[in-house]
Every structure is written in C-alpha cells, then in structure tokens.
Coordinates of C-alpha atoms in Angstrom, one line a residue:
X1 CA -108.5 68.5 -97.2
X2 CA -109.5 65.8 -94.6
X3 CA -110.5 62.0 -95.1
X4 CA -113.3 60.3 -93.3
X5 CA -114.3 57.0 -94.1
X6 CA -118.2 56.0 -93.7
X7 CA -119.8 52.7 -93.6
X8 CA -123.8 52.5 -93.9
X9 CA -126.0 49.8 -93.7
X10 CA -129.7 49.2 -94.8
X11 CA -132.4 46.7 -95.7
X12 CA -134.3 46.4 -98.8
X13 CA -137.9 45.6 -99.2
X14 CA -138.1 42.1 -100.3
X15 CA -139.9 43.0 -103.7
X16 CA -137.7 45.7 -104.5
X17 CA -134.2 43.7 -104.4
X18 CA -133.9 43.2 -108.0
X19 CA -134.8 46.9 -109.1
X20 CA -132.3 48.3 -106.6
X21 CA -129.6 46.0 -108.0
X22 CA -130.7 46.7 -111.5
X23 CA -130.8 50.7 -110.8
X24 CA -126.9 50.4 -109.4
X25 CA -125.5 48.0 -111.8
X26 CA -127.1 49.2 -115.0
X27 CA -129.2 52.2 -115.0
X28 CA -126.8 54.5 -113.1
X29 CA -124.3 54.0 -115.9
X30 CA -126.4 55.4 -118.7
X31 CA -126.3 58.8 -119.9
X32 CA -129.4 59.7 -118.2
X33 CA -128.1 59.4 -114.8
X34 CA -124.5 60.5 -115.4
X35 CA -125.3 63.6 -113.3
X36 CA -125.5 61.4 -110.2
X37 CA -122.1 60.1 -110.6
X38 CA -120.7 63.5 -111.3
X39 CA -122.6 65.1 -108.4
X40 CA -121.1 62.4 -105.9
X41 CA -117.7 63.1 -107.2
X42 CA -118.4 67.1 -106.9
X43 CA -119.5 66.5 -103.3
X44 CA -116.0 65.2 -102.4
X45 CA -117.0 61.1 -102.1
X46 CA -114.4 59.0 -103.4
X47 CA -114.1 55.4 -103.6
X48 CA -118.1 54.8 -103.1
X49 CA -119.0 51.0 -103.1
X50 CA -122.2 49.4 -102.5
X51 CA -122.5 45.4 -101.4
X52 CA -125.7 43.6 -101.1
X53 CA -126.5 40.2 -99.5
X54 CA -130.1 39.3 -99.9
X55 CA -132.0 42.3 -98.5
X56 CA -129.0 43.9 -96.8
X57 CA -127.1 46.8 -98.1
X58 CA -123.7 47.9 -97.1
X59 CA -122.1 51.2 -98.5
X60 CA -118.8 52.3 -98.1
X61 CA -117.2 55.7 -99.1
X62 CA -114.5 58.0 -98.3
X63 CA -115.1 61.6 -97.9
X64 CA -112.3 64.1 -98.6
X65 CA -113.7 67.6 -98.4
X66 CA -113.7 70.0 -95.6
X67 CA -117.4 70.7 -95.1
X68 CA -119.3 67.4 -95.1
X69 CA -122.7 69.1 -94.1
X70 CA -122.3 71.6 -96.9
X71 CA -121.4 69.0 -99.5
X72 CA -124.6 66.8 -98.4
X73 CA -126.7 69.8 -98.7
X74 CA -125.5 70.4 -102.1
X75 CA -126.1 67.0 -103.4
X76 CA -129.5 67.0 -101.7
X77 CA -130.3 70.5 -103.7
X78 CA -129.4 68.8 -106.9
X79 CA -132.1 68.0 -109.1
X80 CA -130.8 64.8 -111.1
X81 CA -129.9 63.2 -107.6
X82 CA -133.4 63.8 -106.2
X83 CA -134.8 62.0 -109.0
X84 CA -132.5 59.1 -108.4
X85 CA -133.4 59.1 -104.8
X86 CA -137.1 58.9 -105.8
X87 CA -136.3 55.7 -107.5
X88 CA -133.9 54.3 -105.0
X89 CA -135.3 55.3 -101.5
X90 CA -138.6 53.4 -102.0
X91 CA -136.6 50.3 -102.4
X92 CA -135.7 50.5 -98.6
X93 CA -137.7 49.7 -95.4
X94 CA -137.0 51.6 -92.5
X95 CA -133.7 50.3 -91.0
X96 CA -133.6 51.7 -87.4
X97 CA -136.3 53.9 -85.7
X98 CA -133.5 55.7 -84.0
X99 CA -131.5 56.6 -87.0
X100 CA -131.7 60.0 -88.3
X101 CA -131.9 58.7 -92.0
X102 CA -134.9 56.4 -92.6
X103 CA -133.1 54.5 -95.2
X104 CA -129.8 53.6 -93.8
X105 CA -127.6 53.9 -90.7
X106 CA -124.1 55.2 -90.3
X107 CA -122.1 52.4 -88.6
X108 CA -119.0 53.1 -86.4
X109 CA -115.7 51.9 -87.7
X110 CA -113.8 49.9 -85.3
X111 CA -110.6 48.9 -87.4
X112 CA -108.8 50.3 -90.3
X113 CA -105.8 48.6 -92.0
X114 CA -104.6 50.9 -94.9
X115 CA -101.2 51.1 -96.2

C-alpha cells in the first residue's frame, strides 16, 4: 500500500453554509448515512477532516490504497454516496473554472512534518 496526502479547497454558497455544517456535524453520523462513512473507509481514505472558515472549506485526507482512480470510481458508483452528494454538492459554488471538479480543487502539498 502507498500513502498519498490530499488537501482540497472549495467555496460554499453564502446561503448554504449552515446547511453544509449541519450535514457534516450532525446528519452524516446518523444511521441513514452510515454507508457514506463506510464507503470512505472502503475506498482507502483515512484521517479525513473538513475545516470551515466562513464560506471557505478545506478538506484533508490520506489515501492508503494502490489504485486511487479505481477507488474513486467505486465511491462514485455507490448509491448512498451519490445521494449524499445530491445534498452536499449544491452547497458549493464553482471554485475554479480550470479545476477538473467544480466543487473543490486539489491543492499542492508544500510541507510535511510527520513523525
């Protein structure tokens, strides 16, 4: 297994900030959405964290699998995850016209101090 660290950034619509916060602080931990968390784990994502400051969202996770593209395709094919995305993705405004993903953009890692 390899390990790759991801940092991602996105912007929320001003009128969706509280909804996005509630989805991640409360709703995702209910039995209805437990499949989302299981799929994240099954797709070899670990130490996933999301931070917010006003309308700015920063995500961090570590990928510990061997085939990131296949794992992301598996996640995208999961019905529960797709239902979750139907709630979360409309909360975002397009971050960057040059990004492959309209909802967030991968960041370059420039420093790592891990012991």
